Coordinates of C-alpha atoms in Angstrom, one line a residue:
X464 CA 0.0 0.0 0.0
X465 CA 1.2 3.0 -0.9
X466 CA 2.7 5.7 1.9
X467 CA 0.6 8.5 3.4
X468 CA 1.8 11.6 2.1
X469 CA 1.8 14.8 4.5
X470 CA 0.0 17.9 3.9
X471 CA 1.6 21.4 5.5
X472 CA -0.2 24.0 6.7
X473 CA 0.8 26.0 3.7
X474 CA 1.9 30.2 3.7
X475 CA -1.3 32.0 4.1
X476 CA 0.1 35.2 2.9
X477 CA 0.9 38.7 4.9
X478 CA 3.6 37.5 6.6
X479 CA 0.8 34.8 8.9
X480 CA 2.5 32.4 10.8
X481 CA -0.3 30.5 12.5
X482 CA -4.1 30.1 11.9
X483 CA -6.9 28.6 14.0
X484 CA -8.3 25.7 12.8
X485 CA -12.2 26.3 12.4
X486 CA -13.6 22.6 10.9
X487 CA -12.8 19.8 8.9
X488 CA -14.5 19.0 5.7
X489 CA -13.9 15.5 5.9
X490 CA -12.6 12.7 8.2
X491 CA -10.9 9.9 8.3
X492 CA -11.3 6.7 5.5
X493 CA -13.0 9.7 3.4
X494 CA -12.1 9.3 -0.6
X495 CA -10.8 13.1 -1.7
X496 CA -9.8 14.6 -4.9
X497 CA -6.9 17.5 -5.6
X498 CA -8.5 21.3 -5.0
X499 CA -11.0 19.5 -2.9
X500 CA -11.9 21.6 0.2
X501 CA -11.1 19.5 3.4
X502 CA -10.9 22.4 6.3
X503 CA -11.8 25.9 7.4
X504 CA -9.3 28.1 9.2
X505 CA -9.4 31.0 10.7
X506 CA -6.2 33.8 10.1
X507 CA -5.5 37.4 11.7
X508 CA -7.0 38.4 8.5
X509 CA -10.1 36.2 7.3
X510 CA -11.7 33.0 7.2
X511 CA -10.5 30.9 4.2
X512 CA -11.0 26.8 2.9
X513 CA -7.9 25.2 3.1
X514 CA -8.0 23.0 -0.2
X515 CA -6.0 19.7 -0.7
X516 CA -3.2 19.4 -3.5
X517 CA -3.4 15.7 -2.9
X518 CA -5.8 12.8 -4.2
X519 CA -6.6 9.8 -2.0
X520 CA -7.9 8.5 1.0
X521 CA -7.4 10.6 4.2
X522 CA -5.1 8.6 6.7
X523 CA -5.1 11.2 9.9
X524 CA -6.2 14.8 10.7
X525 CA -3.5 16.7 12.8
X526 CA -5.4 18.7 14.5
X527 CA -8.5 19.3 16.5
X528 CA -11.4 22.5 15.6
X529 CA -10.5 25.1 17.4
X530 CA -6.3 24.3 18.1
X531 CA -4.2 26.9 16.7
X532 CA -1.7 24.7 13.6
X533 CA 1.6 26.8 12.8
X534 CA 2.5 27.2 8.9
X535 CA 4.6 24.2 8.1
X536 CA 3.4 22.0 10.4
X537 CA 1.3 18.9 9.5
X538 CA -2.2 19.1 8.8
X539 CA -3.6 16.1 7.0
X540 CA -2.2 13.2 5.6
X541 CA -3.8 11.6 3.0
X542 CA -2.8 7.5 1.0
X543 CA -2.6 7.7 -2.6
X544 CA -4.8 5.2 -4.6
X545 CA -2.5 2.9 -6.5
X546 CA -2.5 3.2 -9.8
X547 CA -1.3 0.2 -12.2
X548 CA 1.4 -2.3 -10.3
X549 CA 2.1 -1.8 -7.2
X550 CA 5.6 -0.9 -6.2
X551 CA 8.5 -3.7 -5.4
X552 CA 9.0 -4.1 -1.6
X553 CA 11.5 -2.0 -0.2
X554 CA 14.5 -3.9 1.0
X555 CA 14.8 -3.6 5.1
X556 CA 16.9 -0.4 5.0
X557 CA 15.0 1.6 3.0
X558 CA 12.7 3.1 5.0
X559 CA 15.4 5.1 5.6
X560 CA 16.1 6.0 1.9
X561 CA 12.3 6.8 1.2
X562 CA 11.7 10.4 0.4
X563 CA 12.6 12.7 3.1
X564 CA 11.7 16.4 2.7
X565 CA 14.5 19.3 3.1
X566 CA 13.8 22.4 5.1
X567 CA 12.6 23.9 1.9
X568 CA 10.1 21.2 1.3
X569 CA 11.9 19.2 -1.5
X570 CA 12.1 15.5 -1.7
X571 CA 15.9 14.6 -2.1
X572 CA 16.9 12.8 -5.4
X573 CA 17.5 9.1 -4.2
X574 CA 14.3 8.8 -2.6
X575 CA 12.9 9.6 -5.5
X576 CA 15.2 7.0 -7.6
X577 CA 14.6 4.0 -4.6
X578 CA 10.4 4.9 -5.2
X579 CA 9.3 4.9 -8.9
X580 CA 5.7 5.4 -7.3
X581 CA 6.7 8.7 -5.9
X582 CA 8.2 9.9 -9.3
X583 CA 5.1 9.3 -10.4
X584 CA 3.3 11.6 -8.3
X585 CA 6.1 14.0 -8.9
X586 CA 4.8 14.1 -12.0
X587 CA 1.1 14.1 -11.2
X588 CA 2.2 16.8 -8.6
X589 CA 3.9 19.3 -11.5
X590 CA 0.5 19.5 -13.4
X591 CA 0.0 21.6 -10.1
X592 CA -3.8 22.0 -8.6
X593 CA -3.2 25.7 -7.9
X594 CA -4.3 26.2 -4.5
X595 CA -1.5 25.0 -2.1
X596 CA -1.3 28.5 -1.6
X597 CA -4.4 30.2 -0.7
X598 CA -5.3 32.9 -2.7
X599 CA -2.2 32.6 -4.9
X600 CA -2.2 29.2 -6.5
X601 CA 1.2 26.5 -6.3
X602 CA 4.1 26.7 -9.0
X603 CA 2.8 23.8 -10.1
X604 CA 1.5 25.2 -13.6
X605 CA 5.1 26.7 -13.7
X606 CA 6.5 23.1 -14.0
X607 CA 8.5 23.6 -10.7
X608 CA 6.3 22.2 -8.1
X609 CA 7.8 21.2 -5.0
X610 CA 6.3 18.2 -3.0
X611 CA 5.4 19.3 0.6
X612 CA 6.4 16.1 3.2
X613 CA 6.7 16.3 7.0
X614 CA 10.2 17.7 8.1
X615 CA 13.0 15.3 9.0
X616 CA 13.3 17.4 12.4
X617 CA 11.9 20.5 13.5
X618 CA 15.5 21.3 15.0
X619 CA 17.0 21.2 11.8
X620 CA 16.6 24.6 10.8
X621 CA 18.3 26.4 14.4
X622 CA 21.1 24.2 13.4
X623 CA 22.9 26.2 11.2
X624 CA 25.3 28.9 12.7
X625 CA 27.6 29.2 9.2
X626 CA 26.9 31.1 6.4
X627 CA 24.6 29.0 3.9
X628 CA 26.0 27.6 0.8
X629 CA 25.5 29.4 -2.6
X630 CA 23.6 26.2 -3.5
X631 CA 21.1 26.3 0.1
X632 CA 21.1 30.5 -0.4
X633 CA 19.6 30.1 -3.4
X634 CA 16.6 27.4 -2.6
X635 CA 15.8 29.9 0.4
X636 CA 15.6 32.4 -2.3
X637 CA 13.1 30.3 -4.3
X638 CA 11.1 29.3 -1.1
X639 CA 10.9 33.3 -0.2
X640 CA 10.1 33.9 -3.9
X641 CA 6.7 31.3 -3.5
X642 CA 5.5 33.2 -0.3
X643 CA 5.8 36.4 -1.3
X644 CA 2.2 39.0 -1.6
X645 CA 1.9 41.1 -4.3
X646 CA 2.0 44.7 -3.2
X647 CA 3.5 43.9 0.3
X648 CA 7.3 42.0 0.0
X649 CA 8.6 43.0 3.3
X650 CA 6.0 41.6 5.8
X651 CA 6.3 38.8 3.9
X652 CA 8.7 35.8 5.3
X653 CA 9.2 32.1 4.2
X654 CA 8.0 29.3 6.8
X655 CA 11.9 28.5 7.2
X656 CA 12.7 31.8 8.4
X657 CA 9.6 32.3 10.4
X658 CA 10.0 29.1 12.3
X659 CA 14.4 30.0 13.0
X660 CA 12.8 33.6 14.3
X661 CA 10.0 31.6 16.4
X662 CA 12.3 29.6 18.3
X663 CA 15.5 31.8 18.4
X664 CA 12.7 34.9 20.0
X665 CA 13.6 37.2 17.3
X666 CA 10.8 39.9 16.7
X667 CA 10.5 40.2 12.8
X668 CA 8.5 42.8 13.2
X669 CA 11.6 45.3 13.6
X670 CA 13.8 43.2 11.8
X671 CA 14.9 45.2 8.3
X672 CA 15.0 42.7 5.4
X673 CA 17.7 42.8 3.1
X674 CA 16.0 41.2 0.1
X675 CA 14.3 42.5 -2.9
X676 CA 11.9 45.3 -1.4
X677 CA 12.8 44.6 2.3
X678 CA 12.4 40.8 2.4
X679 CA 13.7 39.7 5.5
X680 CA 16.1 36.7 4.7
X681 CA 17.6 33.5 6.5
X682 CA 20.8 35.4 6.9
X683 CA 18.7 38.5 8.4
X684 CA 17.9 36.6 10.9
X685 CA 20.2 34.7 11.7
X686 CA 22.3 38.2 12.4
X687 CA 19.6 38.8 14.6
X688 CA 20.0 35.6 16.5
X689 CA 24.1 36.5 16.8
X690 CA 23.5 40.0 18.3
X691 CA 24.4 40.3 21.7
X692 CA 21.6 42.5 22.6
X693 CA 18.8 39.8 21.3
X694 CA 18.5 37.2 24.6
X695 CA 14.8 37.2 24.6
X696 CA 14.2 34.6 27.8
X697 CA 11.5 37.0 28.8
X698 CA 8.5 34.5 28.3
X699 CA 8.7 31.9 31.2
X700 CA 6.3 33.6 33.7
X701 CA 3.7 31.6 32.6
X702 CA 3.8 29.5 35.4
X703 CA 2.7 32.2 37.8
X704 CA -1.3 31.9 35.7
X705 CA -1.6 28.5 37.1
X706 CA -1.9 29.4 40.6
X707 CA -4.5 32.1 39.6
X708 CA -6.4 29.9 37.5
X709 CA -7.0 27.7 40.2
X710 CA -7.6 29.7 42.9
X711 CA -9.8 31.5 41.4
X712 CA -8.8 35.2 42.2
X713 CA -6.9 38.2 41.1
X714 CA -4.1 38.2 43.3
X715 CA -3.7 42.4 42.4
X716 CA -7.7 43.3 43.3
X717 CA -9.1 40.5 45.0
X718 CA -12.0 39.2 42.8
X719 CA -13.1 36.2 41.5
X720 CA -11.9 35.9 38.0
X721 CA -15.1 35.2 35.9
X722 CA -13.3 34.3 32.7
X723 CA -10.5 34.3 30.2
X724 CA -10.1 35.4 26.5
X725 CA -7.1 34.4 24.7
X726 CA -6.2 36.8 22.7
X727 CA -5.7 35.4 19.0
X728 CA -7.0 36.0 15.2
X729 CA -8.4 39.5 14.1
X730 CA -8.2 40.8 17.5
X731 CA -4.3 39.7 18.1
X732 CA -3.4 41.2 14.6
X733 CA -5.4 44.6 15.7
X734 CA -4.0 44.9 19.0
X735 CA -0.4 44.1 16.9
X736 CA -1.1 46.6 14.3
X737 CA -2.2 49.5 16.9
X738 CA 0.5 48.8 19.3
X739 CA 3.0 49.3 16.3
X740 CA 1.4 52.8 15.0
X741 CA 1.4 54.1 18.0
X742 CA 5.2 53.3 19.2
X743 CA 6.1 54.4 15.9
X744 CA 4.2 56.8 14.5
X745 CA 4.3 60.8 15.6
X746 CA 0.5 61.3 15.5
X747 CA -0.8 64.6 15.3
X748 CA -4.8 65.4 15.1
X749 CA -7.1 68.2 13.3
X750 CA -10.8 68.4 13.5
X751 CA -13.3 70.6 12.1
X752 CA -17.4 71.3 12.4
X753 CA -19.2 70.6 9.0
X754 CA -22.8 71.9 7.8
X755 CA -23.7 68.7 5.6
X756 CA -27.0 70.1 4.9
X757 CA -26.6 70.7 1.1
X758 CA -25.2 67.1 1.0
X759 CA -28.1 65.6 2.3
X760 CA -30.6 67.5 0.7
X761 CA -28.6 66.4 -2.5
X762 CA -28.8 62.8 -1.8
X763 CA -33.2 63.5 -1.1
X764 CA -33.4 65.4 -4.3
X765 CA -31.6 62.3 -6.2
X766 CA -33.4 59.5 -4.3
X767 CA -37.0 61.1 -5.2
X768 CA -36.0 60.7 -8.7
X769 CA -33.9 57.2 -8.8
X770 CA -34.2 54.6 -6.2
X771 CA -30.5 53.7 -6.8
X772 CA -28.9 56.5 -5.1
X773 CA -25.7 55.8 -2.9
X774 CA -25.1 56.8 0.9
X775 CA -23.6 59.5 2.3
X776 CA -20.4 57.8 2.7
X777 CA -19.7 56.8 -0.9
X778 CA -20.0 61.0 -1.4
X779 CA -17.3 61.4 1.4
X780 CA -15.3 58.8 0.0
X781 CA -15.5 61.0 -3.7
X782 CA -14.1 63.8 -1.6
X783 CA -11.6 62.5 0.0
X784 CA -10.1 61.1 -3.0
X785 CA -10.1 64.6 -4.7
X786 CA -8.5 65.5 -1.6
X787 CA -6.0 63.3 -1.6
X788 CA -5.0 63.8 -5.8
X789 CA -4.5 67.6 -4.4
X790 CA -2.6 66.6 -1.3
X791 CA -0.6 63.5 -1.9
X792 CA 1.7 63.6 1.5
X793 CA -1.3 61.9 2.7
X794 CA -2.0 59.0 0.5
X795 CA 2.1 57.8 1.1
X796 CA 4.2 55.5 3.4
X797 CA 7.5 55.5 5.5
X798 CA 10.0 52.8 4.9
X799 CA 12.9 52.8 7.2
X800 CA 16.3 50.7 5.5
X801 CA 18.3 48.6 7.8
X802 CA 20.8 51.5 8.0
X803 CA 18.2 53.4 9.4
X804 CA 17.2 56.1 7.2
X805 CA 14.1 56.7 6.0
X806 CA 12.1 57.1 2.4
X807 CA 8.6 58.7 2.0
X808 CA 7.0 56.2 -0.5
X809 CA 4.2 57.6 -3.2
X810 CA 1.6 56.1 -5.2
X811 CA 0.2 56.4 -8.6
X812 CA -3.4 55.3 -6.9
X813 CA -5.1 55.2 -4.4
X814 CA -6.5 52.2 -2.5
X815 CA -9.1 54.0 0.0
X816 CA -9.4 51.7 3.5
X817 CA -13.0 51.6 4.5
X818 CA -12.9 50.7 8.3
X819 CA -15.4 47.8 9.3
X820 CA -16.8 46.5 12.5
X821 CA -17.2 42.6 12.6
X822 CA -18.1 40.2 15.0
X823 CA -13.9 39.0 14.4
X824 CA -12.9 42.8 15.6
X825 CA -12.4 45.8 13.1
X826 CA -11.1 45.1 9.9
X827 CA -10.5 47.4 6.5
X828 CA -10.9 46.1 3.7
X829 CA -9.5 48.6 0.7
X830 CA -11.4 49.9 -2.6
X831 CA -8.4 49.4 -4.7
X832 CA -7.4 52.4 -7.7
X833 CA -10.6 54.1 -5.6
X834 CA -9.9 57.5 -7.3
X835 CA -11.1 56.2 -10.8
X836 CA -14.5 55.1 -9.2
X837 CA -18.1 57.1 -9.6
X838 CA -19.8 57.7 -6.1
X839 CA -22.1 54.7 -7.4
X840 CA -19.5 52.8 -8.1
X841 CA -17.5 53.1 -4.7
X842 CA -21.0 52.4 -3.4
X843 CA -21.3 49.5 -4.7
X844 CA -17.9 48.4 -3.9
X845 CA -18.0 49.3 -0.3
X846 CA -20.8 47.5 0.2
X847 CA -19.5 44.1 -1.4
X848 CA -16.2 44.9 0.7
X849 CA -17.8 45.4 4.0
X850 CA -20.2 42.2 3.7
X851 CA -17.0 39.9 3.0
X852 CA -15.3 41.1 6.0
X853 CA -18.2 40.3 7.9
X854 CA -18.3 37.2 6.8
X855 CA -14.8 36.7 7.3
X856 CA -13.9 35.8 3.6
X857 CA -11.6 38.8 2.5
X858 CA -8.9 38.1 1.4
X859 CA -5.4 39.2 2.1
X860 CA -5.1 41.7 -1.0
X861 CA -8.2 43.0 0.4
X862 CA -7.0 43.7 3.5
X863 CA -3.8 44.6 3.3
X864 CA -3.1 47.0 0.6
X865 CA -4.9 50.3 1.9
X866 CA -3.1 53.5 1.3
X867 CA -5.3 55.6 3.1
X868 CA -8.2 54.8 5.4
X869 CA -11.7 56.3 6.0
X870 CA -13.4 55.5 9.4
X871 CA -16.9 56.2 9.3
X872 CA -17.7 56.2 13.5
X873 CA -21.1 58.1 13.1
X874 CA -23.1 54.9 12.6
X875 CA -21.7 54.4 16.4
X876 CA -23.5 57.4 17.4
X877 CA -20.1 59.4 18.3
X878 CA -18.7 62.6 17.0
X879 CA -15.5 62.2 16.8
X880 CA -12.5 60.0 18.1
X881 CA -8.5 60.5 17.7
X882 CA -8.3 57.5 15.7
X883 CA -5.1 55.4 15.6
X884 CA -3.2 55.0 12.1
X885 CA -3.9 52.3 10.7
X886 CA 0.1 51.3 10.1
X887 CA 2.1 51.1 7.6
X888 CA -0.8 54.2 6.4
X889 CA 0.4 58.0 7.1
X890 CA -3.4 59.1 8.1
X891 CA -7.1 58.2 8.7
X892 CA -10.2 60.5 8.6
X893 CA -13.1 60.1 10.9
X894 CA -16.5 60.9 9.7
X895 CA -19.0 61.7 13.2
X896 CA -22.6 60.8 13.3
X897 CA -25.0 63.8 11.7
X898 CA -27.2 65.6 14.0
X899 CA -29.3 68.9 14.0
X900 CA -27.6 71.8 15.6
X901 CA -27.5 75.9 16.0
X902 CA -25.3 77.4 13.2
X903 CA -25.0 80.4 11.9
X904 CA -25.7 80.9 7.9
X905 CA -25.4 84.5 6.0
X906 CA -25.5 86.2 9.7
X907 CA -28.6 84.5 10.9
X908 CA -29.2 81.7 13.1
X909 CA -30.3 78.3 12.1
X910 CA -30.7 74.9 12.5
X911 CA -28.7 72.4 10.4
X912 CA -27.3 68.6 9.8
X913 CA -23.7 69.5 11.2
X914 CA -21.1 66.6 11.5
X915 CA -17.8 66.1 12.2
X916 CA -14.6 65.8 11.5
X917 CA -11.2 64.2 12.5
X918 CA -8.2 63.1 10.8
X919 CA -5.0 61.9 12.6
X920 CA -2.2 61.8 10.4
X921 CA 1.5 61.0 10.9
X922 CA 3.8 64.5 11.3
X923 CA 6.4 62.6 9.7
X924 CA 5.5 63.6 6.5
X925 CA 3.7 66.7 6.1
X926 CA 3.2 69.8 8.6
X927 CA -0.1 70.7 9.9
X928 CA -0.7 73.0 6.9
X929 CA -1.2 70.3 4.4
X930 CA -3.5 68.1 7.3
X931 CA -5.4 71.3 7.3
X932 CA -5.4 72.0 4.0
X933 CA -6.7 68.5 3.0
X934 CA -8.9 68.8 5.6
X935 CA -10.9 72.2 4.6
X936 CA -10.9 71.0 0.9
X937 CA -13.1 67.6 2.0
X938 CA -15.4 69.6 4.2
X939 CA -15.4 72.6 1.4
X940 CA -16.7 69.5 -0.5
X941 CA -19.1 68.4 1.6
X942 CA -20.8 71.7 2.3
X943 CA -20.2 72.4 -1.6
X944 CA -20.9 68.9 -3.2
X945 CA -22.4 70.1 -6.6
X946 CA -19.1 70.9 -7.7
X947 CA -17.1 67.1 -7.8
X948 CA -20.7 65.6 -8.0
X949 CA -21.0 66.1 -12.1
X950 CA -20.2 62.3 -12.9
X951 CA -22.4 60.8 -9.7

């Protein structure tokens, strides 16, 4: 019978090292096919199907719904279905010849000479089924493919404290190459590295990559691991929880401890994210009052004669793009090199964040070259963006390649907020909740739909002039709409 062959969890993309396992799509004895869904899992960024690049009959699960997997670590295994003859016995030692997979998942070259039946999927393998990794398919249809086996050792890759080989430099290359993201290299790492920064403490977070567009390397890290300054044996007081735990009170204010929520998923990567803007990023904040009347009687006027009429945030969303053509510091990005200087980073576009509130915890999900859109169209495209992310099936491009975010906090029934940055993004406006109020129009007093407000922006890059400048033009807009509203 033919050997069980070992599916990794594979790269999810955005630099994700682990993902909670939601379900499985199948069990054990089950008969599968390759691109067949067989779990759900759950990633800092959305829900996605897991689908297999293997045919068979599943042999094991590894894991249980609801256990957090690392990437590169097993998750199903799955016996082929022998075709034609079967195989020759192995002779006694060659269990030990049989194909054993490298630390860049490749099988080596006599197993695959000692087992004709695994050249044969090798071959089966190269017609690729485009999915190993989500979202951006397996090299497969490139003729390349690589077959993914369980590791020989999982202490194989701390092993190495001199410099790679040319030959070993150059298949990290190719295994950093296959987990890159379109749009964002540099958070981007392969499982290799991940897993040597993982168990070595290294935080890759602050770790400057010397690749191609700031992708962190082997040899980045392993720098890392040889500085004197990085002895990270900060995480052993663990053991002081399980005392708590089972006593049953908080040892700081004397109460019974109800419950507790691990913090993981969306809400992990937003706490991340936040904590990172804000140790990095010199905020500054600018708000401003708004009479939104003529807006909203615009939007009544349209709606009596077309029941296809967008909200008052696609509108905004019109402005701020105009706003953001005429002020471009704003719709950038600082990238700091491993010497530590600095580079303002433009775009020719922009890809306008719309901030989202789910049940996972607040997401934004980005209407990509927004400026080109109609207020229609960005309606319509907000609307499909914010119902995937609440559903938990955007996908990393959709998430992570923002270039300026709009928060619309009005629905909360707030004014205003001094919104954190939504990093590696330079600024985010906040739109407060219309309400009637006093106001004072051509010297008389009167009653009208007044909002708010508020964008946070990083200092770093522009003075307060330009904030203030962009700001006036977007509520300039807003008060004015009949002016950028020809081409609704």
């Amino acid at each position: 019978m033919s050997e069980a062959r070992v599916f990794l969890l594979p790269d999810l993309g955005e630099g994700l090292t682990e993902a909670e396992l939601v379900s499985w799509h199948v069990s054990v004895g089950d008969t599968i096919s390759v691109d067949q869904p067989i779990a759900e899992v759950e990633t800092a960024k959305s829900t996605v199907e897991v689908p297999s690049p293997y045919a068979g009959i599943v042999a094991e699960l590894h894991g249980q719904p609801g256990e957090t997997l690392d990437v590169g670590k097993p998750l199903i295994s799955v016996t082929p279905v022998s075709t034609g003859e079967p195989a020759a016995a192995p002779e006694p030692a060659e269990p030990v010849v049989e194909p054993v997979e490298t630390e860049l998942g490749e099988s080596t070259d006599s197993a695959a000479d000692a087992h004709p039946e695994a050249e044969a999927y090798r071959e089966e393998e190269k017609a690729g089924s485009g999915n190993v990794l989500i979202g951006y398919g397996t090299p497969g249809g490139h003729g390349v493919a690589k077959r993914t086996r369980a590791r020989k050792s999982s202490v194989a890759v701390a092993e190495p404290s001199e410099a790679p080989s040319a030959e070993t430099k150059e298949l990290d290359d190719l295994s950093l190459l296959r987990t890159r993201v379109p749009g964002k290299l540099g958070a981007v790492i392969s499982p290799l590295v991940r897993r040597m920064a993982r168990e070595h403490g290294v935080d890759l977070g602050d770790l400057p990559g010397s690749g191609e567009g700031g992708l962190i390397m082997r040899k980045d890290v392993e720098a890392a691991i040889s500085a004197p300054s990085v002895e990270p044996v900060e995480t052993k007081p663990q053991p002081s929880v399980e005392p708590v735990e089972t006593q049953g009170l908080d040892p700081r204010t004397g109460l019974a401890i109800s419950s507790r929520t691990p913090v993981k998923g969306v809400r992990k990567a937003v706490a991340a994210n936040m904590t990172r803007s804000r140790s990095e990023i010199p905020e500054a904040t600018v708000w401003v009052d708004v009479d939104a009347t003529a807006l909203v009687e615009l939007r009544k006027e349209l709606k009596a004669a077309s029941s296809e009429v967008p909200g008052l945030l696609p509108f905004i969303a019109r402005f701020v793009t105009a706003g953001l053509k005429k002020y471009p510091e704003l719709n950038t990005r600082i990238e700091t090199a491993s010497d530590g200087s600095q580079e303002i980073v433009s775009f020719d576009g922009i890809n306008l964040g719309i901030a989202a509130q789910t049940d996972r915890g607040l997401v934004v999900p980005s209407v990509r070259a927004a400026e080109k859109l109609t207020a229609r169209e960005l309606d319509a495209e907000i609307r499909r963006l914010t119902d995937v992310a609440r559903q938990g099936k955007a996908t990393p491009t959709e998430l992570g390649s923002g270039t300026f975010t709009l928060n619309n906090y009005g629905v909360f029934g707030v004014d205003g907020s001094a919104a954190i940055i939504n990093h590696p993004e330079v600024a985010i406006l906040g739109v407060g909740r219309i309400i009637d109020k006093p106001w004072v129009v051509n010297g008389e007093l009167a009653v009208r739909k007044v909002t708010e407000l508020t964008l946070t922006f990083d200092h770093r890059v522009c003075d307060g002039g330009t904030a203030a400048g962009f700001l006036r033009f977007v509520a300039d807009a807003i008060e004015n709409p009949n002016s950028l509203l020809a081409d609704i």
